[in-house]
CSV table of C-alpha atoms in Angstrom, one decimal:
chain,number,residue,atom,x,y,z
A,5,MET,CA,149.0,44.5,30.0
A,6,ALA,CA,151.7,41.0,29.7
A,7,THR,CA,150.2,38.4,28.1
A,8,ARG,CA,150.6,34.9,28.9
A,9,CYS,CA,153.0,32.5,26.2
A,10,PRO,CA,150.9,30.3,24.3
A,11,ALA,CA,150.7,26.9,26.9
A,12,PRO,CA,154.3,25.8,27.8
A,13,VAL,CA,154.6,22.4,26.3
A,14,PRO,CA,157.4,21.0,28.8
A,15,VAL,CA,160.4,19.2,26.4
A,16,LEU,CA,163.0,19.0,29.0
A,17,LEU,CA,162.7,16.6,32.0
A,18,VAL,CA,165.5,17.6,34.2
A,19,THR,CA,164.8,15.8,37.5
A,20,ALA,CA,161.3,13.8,38.7
A,21,LEU,CA,160.8,15.1,42.2
A,22,THR,CA,158.9,12.9,44.4
A,23,ALA,CA,155.1,13.6,45.8
A,24,THR,CA,156.3,13.3,49.5
A,25,LEU,CA,155.5,17.4,49.7
A,26,ALA,CA,151.8,16.5,48.9
A,27,GLY,CA,151.1,14.7,52.0
A,28,CYS,CA,152.9,17.6,54.0
A,29,ALA,CA,151.3,19.6,56.7
A,30,VAL,CA,150.8,23.3,55.4
A,31,PRO,CA,152.4,25.7,57.7
A,32,GLU,CA,149.8,28.5,58.5
A,33,ALA,CA,150.4,31.4,57.3
A,34,GLY,CA,150.8,35.2,59.5
A,35,THR,CA,152.9,33.6,62.4
A,36,VAL,CA,155.0,36.6,63.1
A,37,SER,CA,158.6,36.2,64.8
A,38,ALA,CA,160.0,38.4,67.2
A,39,THR,CA,161.9,40.2,64.9
A,40,ALA,CA,159.4,40.5,61.9
A,41,ALA,CA,158.6,44.4,63.2
A,42,ASP,CA,162.4,45.0,62.4
A,43,ALA,CA,163.6,43.0,59.5
A,44,PRO,CA,165.3,45.9,57.0
A,45,LEU,CA,163.2,47.4,53.7
A,46,ALA,CA,164.5,45.5,51.0
A,47,SER,CA,167.1,46.9,49.1
A,48,CYS,CA,164.8,47.3,45.7
A,49,GLY,CA,161.3,48.1,47.4
A,50,VAL,CA,158.9,46.0,48.3
A,51,PHE,CA,155.0,44.9,46.6
A,52,PHE,CA,152.6,43.6,48.6
A,53,ASP,CA,149.0,42.7,48.1
A,54,ASP,CA,146.7,41.5,50.7
A,55,PHE,CA,143.5,40.9,47.6
A,56,ALA,CA,141.5,43.2,49.9
A,57,TYR,CA,139.2,44.3,47.2
A,58,SER,CA,135.5,44.8,46.3
A,59,GLY,CA,135.4,42.8,42.8
A,60,GLY,CA,137.1,42.5,39.7
A,61,ASP,CA,135.7,46.3,39.1
A,62,ASP,CA,136.8,47.7,42.3
A,63,PRO,CA,138.7,51.0,40.8
A,64,GLU,CA,141.5,49.9,43.5
A,65,LEU,CA,142.4,47.0,41.9
A,66,ALA,CA,143.7,49.2,38.2
A,67,GLY,CA,144.7,51.4,41.0
A,68,HIS,CA,147.3,49.0,42.3
A,69,GLY,CA,148.4,48.7,39.1
A,70,TRP,CA,146.7,44.9,38.2
A,71,ASN,CA,144.7,44.0,34.8
A,72,VAL,CA,142.0,41.6,34.7
A,73,ARG,CA,142.3,39.9,31.4
A,74,ASP,CA,138.9,40.2,29.3
A,75,TYR,CA,140.4,39.4,25.4
A,76,GLN,CA,140.8,36.2,23.6
A,77,GLY,CA,144.0,34.3,22.5
A,78,GLY,CA,146.5,31.8,24.3
A,79,PRO,CA,147.5,29.9,26.3
A,80,GLY,CA,144.1,27.7,26.9
A,81,VAL,CA,141.4,26.1,24.3
A,82,PRO,CA,141.5,28.1,21.1
A,83,GLY,CA,138.1,30.1,20.9
A,84,ALA,CA,137.8,30.3,25.0
A,85,GLY,CA,136.5,33.5,26.5
A,86,TRP,CA,139.0,35.0,29.3
A,87,THR,CA,136.6,37.1,31.3
A,88,ALA,CA,136.2,39.5,33.7
A,89,ASP,CA,133.9,38.5,36.0
A,90,ALA,CA,135.9,35.2,36.3
A,91,VAL,CA,138.0,37.3,38.5
A,92,ARG,CA,136.7,38.1,42.1
A,93,PHE,CA,137.4,38.8,45.5
A,94,PRO,CA,134.9,36.3,48.1
A,95,ASN,CA,135.9,38.7,51.1
A,96,GLY,CA,134.4,38.3,54.3
A,97,GLN,CA,135.1,39.7,57.8
A,98,ASP,CA,138.1,36.8,58.1
A,99,ALA,CA,139.9,36.6,54.9
A,100,THR,CA,140.4,39.1,52.0
A,101,LEU,CA,141.0,35.9,49.0
A,102,LEU,CA,141.6,36.6,44.8
A,103,ARG,CA,139.4,33.9,43.1
A,104,LEU,CA,140.1,32.8,39.7
A,105,HIS,CA,137.0,30.9,38.5
A,106,ALA,CA,137.5,28.6,35.0
A,107,ALA,CA,134.2,26.8,33.6
A,108,THR,CA,133.6,24.7,30.6
A,109,ASP,CA,130.7,22.6,29.1
A,110,GLY,CA,133.5,20.8,26.6
A,111,THR,CA,132.8,22.9,23.9
A,112,PRO,CA,135.2,26.5,23.7
A,113,ALA,CA,132.3,29.2,23.5
A,114,GLY,CA,131.1,27.4,26.7
A,115,THR,CA,134.9,27.7,28.0
A,116,THR,CA,136.2,30.8,30.0
A,117,GLN,CA,139.5,31.0,31.9
A,118,ALA,CA,140.4,33.5,34.3
A,119,GLU,CA,143.9,36.3,35.0
A,120,LEU,CA,145.2,38.7,37.0
A,121,ALA,CA,148.4,40.6,35.9
A,122,PHE,CA,150.3,42.7,37.3
A,123,GLY,CA,150.7,45.2,34.7
A,124,GLU,CA,154.0,47.2,35.1
A,125,ARG,CA,157.2,44.7,34.1
A,126,LYS,CA,159.4,46.1,36.6
A,127,PHE,CA,160.1,42.8,38.8
A,128,PHE,CA,163.7,41.1,38.5
A,129,GLU,CA,166.3,39.5,41.1
A,130,GLY,CA,165.0,39.2,44.8
A,131,THR,CA,162.1,37.1,46.2
A,132,TYR,CA,158.4,36.5,45.3
A,133,ALA,CA,155.9,34.7,47.3
A,134,ALA,CA,152.3,33.9,47.3
A,135,ARG,CA,150.1,31.6,49.3
A,136,VAL,CA,148.1,29.7,46.6
A,137,ARG,CA,145.1,27.2,47.2
A,138,PHE,CA,145.0,24.2,44.5
A,139,THR,CA,141.9,22.8,43.9
A,140,ASP,CA,141.5,18.7,42.6
A,141,ALA,CA,137.4,18.5,42.1
A,142,PRO,CA,135.6,21.0,40.6
A,143,VAL,CA,132.8,23.0,42.6
A,144,THR,CA,130.2,21.3,40.7
A,145,GLY,CA,129.6,19.2,37.2
A,146,PRO,CA,131.8,16.1,36.0
A,147,ASP,CA,135.5,16.1,37.2
A,148,GLY,CA,138.6,15.3,34.3
A,149,ASP,CA,139.4,18.4,32.4
A,150,ARG,CA,143.1,19.3,31.9
A,151,LEU,CA,143.5,22.3,33.5
A,152,VAL,CA,146.4,24.6,34.9
A,153,GLN,CA,146.4,26.4,38.1
A,154,THR,CA,149.2,29.1,38.0
A,155,PHE,CA,151.3,31.8,39.6
A,156,PHE,CA,154.1,33.2,37.6
A,157,THR,CA,156.5,36.1,36.2
A,158,ILE,CA,156.8,37.2,32.9
A,159,THR,CA,158.3,39.2,30.2
A,160,PRO,CA,156.2,39.3,26.7
A,161,LEU,CA,158.0,38.0,24.0
A,162,ALA,CA,158.8,40.5,21.2
A,163,ALA,CA,159.5,38.3,18.8
A,164,ASP,CA,159.7,34.6,17.9
A,165,ASN,CA,162.6,33.2,19.8
A,166,ASP,CA,163.7,36.4,22.0
A,167,PRO,CA,166.3,36.5,23.9
A,168,ALA,CA,165.0,39.0,26.3
A,169,TYR,CA,162.5,36.9,27.3
A,170,SER,CA,162.0,35.4,30.5
A,171,GLU,CA,159.1,33.4,32.8
A,172,LEU,CA,159.4,31.6,35.6
A,173,ASP,CA,156.0,29.3,36.7
A,174,PHE,CA,154.2,27.3,39.1
A,175,GLU,CA,151.7,25.0,37.4
A,176,TYR,CA,149.7,22.8,38.8
A,177,LEU,CA,147.9,20.2,37.1
A,178,PRO,CA,145.1,18.5,39.2
A,179,ASN,CA,144.2,15.7,36.3
A,180,GLY,CA,147.4,15.6,34.6
A,181,GLY,CA,148.7,16.8,30.9
A,182,TRP,CA,151.7,17.4,29.1
A,183,GLY,CA,152.5,14.0,30.0
A,184,GLU,CA,151.9,13.3,33.4
A,185,THR,CA,148.1,11.4,34.0
A,186,GLY,CA,147.6,12.1,37.4
A,187,PRO,CA,148.2,15.7,39.6
A,188,ALA,CA,151.5,16.8,39.0
A,189,LEU,CA,153.0,20.7,40.3
A,190,PHE,CA,155.4,22.0,37.4
A,191,PHE,CA,158.2,24.5,38.6
A,192,THR,CA,159.3,25.7,35.1
A,193,SER,CA,162.2,28.6,33.9
A,194,TRP,CA,162.2,29.8,30.5
A,195,GLU,CA,164.8,31.0,28.1
A,196,THR,CA,162.5,31.7,25.2
A,197,TYR,CA,159.8,29.8,22.6
A,198,GLN,CA,159.0,29.7,19.4
A,199,ARG,CA,155.3,30.4,18.1
A,200,GLU,CA,155.2,28.7,14.8
A,201,PRO,CA,155.9,25.7,14.5
A,202,TRP,CA,156.2,25.4,18.3
A,203,GLN,CA,159.5,25.4,19.7
A,204,ALA,CA,159.8,25.8,23.5
A,205,ASP,CA,163.2,26.5,25.1
A,206,ASN,CA,162.9,25.6,28.8
A,207,THR,CA,163.5,23.6,31.5
A,208,HIS,CA,161.5,21.8,34.6
A,209,ASP,CA,161.4,19.8,37.3
A,210,VAL,CA,158.2,18.2,38.1
A,211,ALA,CA,156.8,17.0,41.5
A,212,ARG,CA,154.0,14.3,41.2
A,213,GLY,CA,151.5,13.5,43.5
A,214,SER,CA,148.0,15.8,44.7
A,215,PHE,CA,148.8,19.6,46.2
A,216,ASP,CA,145.1,20.0,46.4
A,217,GLY,CA,144.9,22.9,49.2
A,218,TRP,CA,146.9,25.7,50.4
A,219,HIS,CA,150.6,26.1,50.2
A,220,ASP,CA,153.3,28.7,50.5
A,221,LEU,CA,155.1,29.1,47.3
A,222,VAL,CA,158.5,31.2,47.3
A,223,VAL,CA,161.2,31.7,44.2
A,224,GLN,CA,164.3,33.4,45.2
A,225,VAL,CA,166.5,34.6,42.1
A,226,SER,CA,169.7,35.7,43.1
A,227,GLY,CA,173.1,34.9,41.4
A,228,GLY,CA,172.4,33.3,38.3
A,229,THR,CA,170.3,30.9,40.1
A,230,VAL,CA,166.5,30.4,40.5
A,231,ARG,CA,165.4,28.3,43.4
A,232,TYR,CA,161.5,27.2,44.2
A,233,HIS,CA,160.1,26.7,47.3
A,234,VAL,CA,157.1,24.5,48.1
A,235,ASP,CA,155.8,24.6,51.7
A,236,GLY,CA,159.3,25.8,53.1
A,237,GLU,CA,161.5,23.0,51.0
A,238,LEU,CA,163.4,23.7,48.2
A,239,VAL,CA,162.5,21.4,45.1
A,240,ALA,CA,164.2,23.1,42.0
A,241,GLU,CA,167.0,25.2,41.0
A,242,HIS,CA,167.4,25.8,37.4
A,243,GLY,CA,170.5,28.5,36.4
A,244,GLY,CA,172.6,29.5,33.1
A,245,ARG,CA,170.2,30.4,30.3
A,246,TYR,CA,167.2,29.7,32.0
A,247,TYR,CA,168.1,32.8,34.3
A,248,PRO,CA,165.8,36.2,33.6
A,249,ASP,CA,166.9,38.6,31.5
A,250,SER,CA,164.9,40.9,32.0
A,251,PRO,CA,162.1,42.8,34.4
A,252,MET,CA,159.4,40.7,34.8
A,253,SER,CA,155.1,41.0,35.6
A,254,ILE,CA,153.4,39.2,37.9
A,255,ASN,CA,150.7,36.9,37.5
A,256,PHE,CA,147.8,34.4,38.5
A,257,ASN,CA,146.0,32.3,36.4
A,258,GLN,CA,143.8,29.1,35.2
A,259,TRP,CA,143.3,27.8,32.0
A,260,PHE,CA,142.7,24.5,30.5
A,261,ILE,CA,145.0,22.6,28.0
A,262,ASP,CA,142.1,20.7,25.9
A,263,LEU,CA,138.6,19.8,26.1
A,264,ASP,CA,139.2,16.6,25.3
A,265,ALA,CA,139.1,14.9,28.7
A,266,HIS,CA,135.4,16.6,29.7
A,267,SER,CA,132.9,14.4,30.9
A,268,GLY,CA,129.5,14.5,29.6
A,269,GLY,CA,127.8,17.6,28.3
A,270,GLY,CA,128.2,19.1,31.8
A,271,ARG,CA,129.4,22.4,33.3
A,272,SER,CA,131.9,22.1,35.2
A,273,GLU,CA,133.2,24.8,37.6
A,274,TYR,CA,136.7,25.3,39.2
A,275,THR,CA,138.3,27.8,41.8
A,276,GLN,CA,141.9,28.5,42.8
A,277,ASP,CA,142.4,31.5,45.7
A,278,VAL,CA,145.0,33.3,46.2
A,279,ASP,CA,145.6,34.3,50.0
A,280,TYR,CA,148.1,37.3,48.9
A,281,VAL,CA,151.3,38.3,47.0
A,282,TYR,CA,154.6,39.6,48.1
A,283,TYR,CA,158.0,40.8,46.4
A,284,ALA,CA,161.0,41.8,48.1
A,285,GLY,CA,163.2,43.3,45.5
A,286,ASP,CA,167.0,42.6,45.5
A,287,GLU,CA,166.7,40.3,48.7
A,288,VAL,CA,166.7,36.4,49.2
A,289,LEU,CA,164.4,36.0,51.4
A,290,SER,CA,163.6,32.5,53.0
A,291,PRO,CA,160.2,31.2,53.4
A,292,ALA,CA,160.1,31.8,57.0
A,293,GLU,CA,161.5,35.0,56.7
A,294,VAL,CA,158.3,35.5,53.6
A,295,GLY,CA,155.8,34.7,56.6
A,296,ASP,CA,157.3,37.4,59.0
A,297,ARG,CA,157.4,40.0,56.4
A,298,VAL,CA,153.7,39.6,55.4
A,299,ALA,CA,152.6,38.8,59.2
A,300,ALA,CA,154.0,42.1,60.0
A,301,GLN,CA,152.2,43.9,56.8
A,302,ARG,CA,149.0,42.9,58.4
A,303,ALA,CA,149.8,43.3,62.0
A,304,ALA,CA,150.4,47.2,60.9
A,305,GLY,CA,146.7,46.7,58.9
A,306,THR,CA,148.6,47.8,55.4
A,307,GLU,CA,146.0,45.9,52.1
A,308,ARG,CA,148.6,46.9,49.9
A,309,THR,CA,152.2,48.8,48.8
A,310,ASP,CA,154.4,49.0,46.4
A,311,THR,CA,157.7,50.6,46.8
A,312,VAL,CA,159.3,48.8,43.8
A,313,ASP,CA,160.5,51.7,41.2
A,314,GLY,CA,162.3,51.2,37.8
A,315,CYS,CA,165.5,49.7,40.2
A,316,ALA,CA,165.0,45.9,38.4
A,317,GLY,CA,167.2,44.8,36.1
């Protein structure tokens, strides 16, 4: 299983985006255009998952390639647990969702974090997309914890400053952190990093303001440029040495930066939901085209599919 690197402390601020996107209306997912069913197949395959599982122990989850994290380690609070029961699927008649559950009482032993990772590293150039619900407030307990809610791709670090390392991140900090005092959404592309002493080699943009609620996240990787989109708007472009060097896995997690901001002795619980994840290999799709493709999958009754096979990179 691909492991997430240590807490990505951003060191290079390229552009401070305004928070205008935070106030935009979120497009409804699943709008089918007249040509959606006729869209050509991706030249390097398609990966889609609607997260129609009964729970973290559903054999179909592992059968489709997903790994539920249940071991300690970074990122996040040293000593905190990553528990299998923190990855949930509260699916009802009208919706199928992945839910990541994170909780803390202000102590490492009382802190749990969540991660779901697609274990095979075979995704490279093309279009990645997910519809994600970020949350500002806990579902129970005092607010204020510095946590991170994510959708990211990654190649594990083989050794310090590994030149083959790759990582592309959407990371939402509802209560600030990494130098931000308020809510902020980071878009980060990595060259590599060093564990000890910690040294990060990345570039990032940040959009400040609340992103509470559902958002359509799309990243295009093609021709030496990585383009991040939120709700149909281009929000960041990275390239050069920060362009991916090797195939990556697809991941979601929710974790705590630290416990310093925890208020009182009560237990706080936070959730992050994911509606779907989609990847088209070697194709650059607009956010609207992604919506059409996903709607076509659902209209056909497809819960999950994977035709990406060894052609990445």
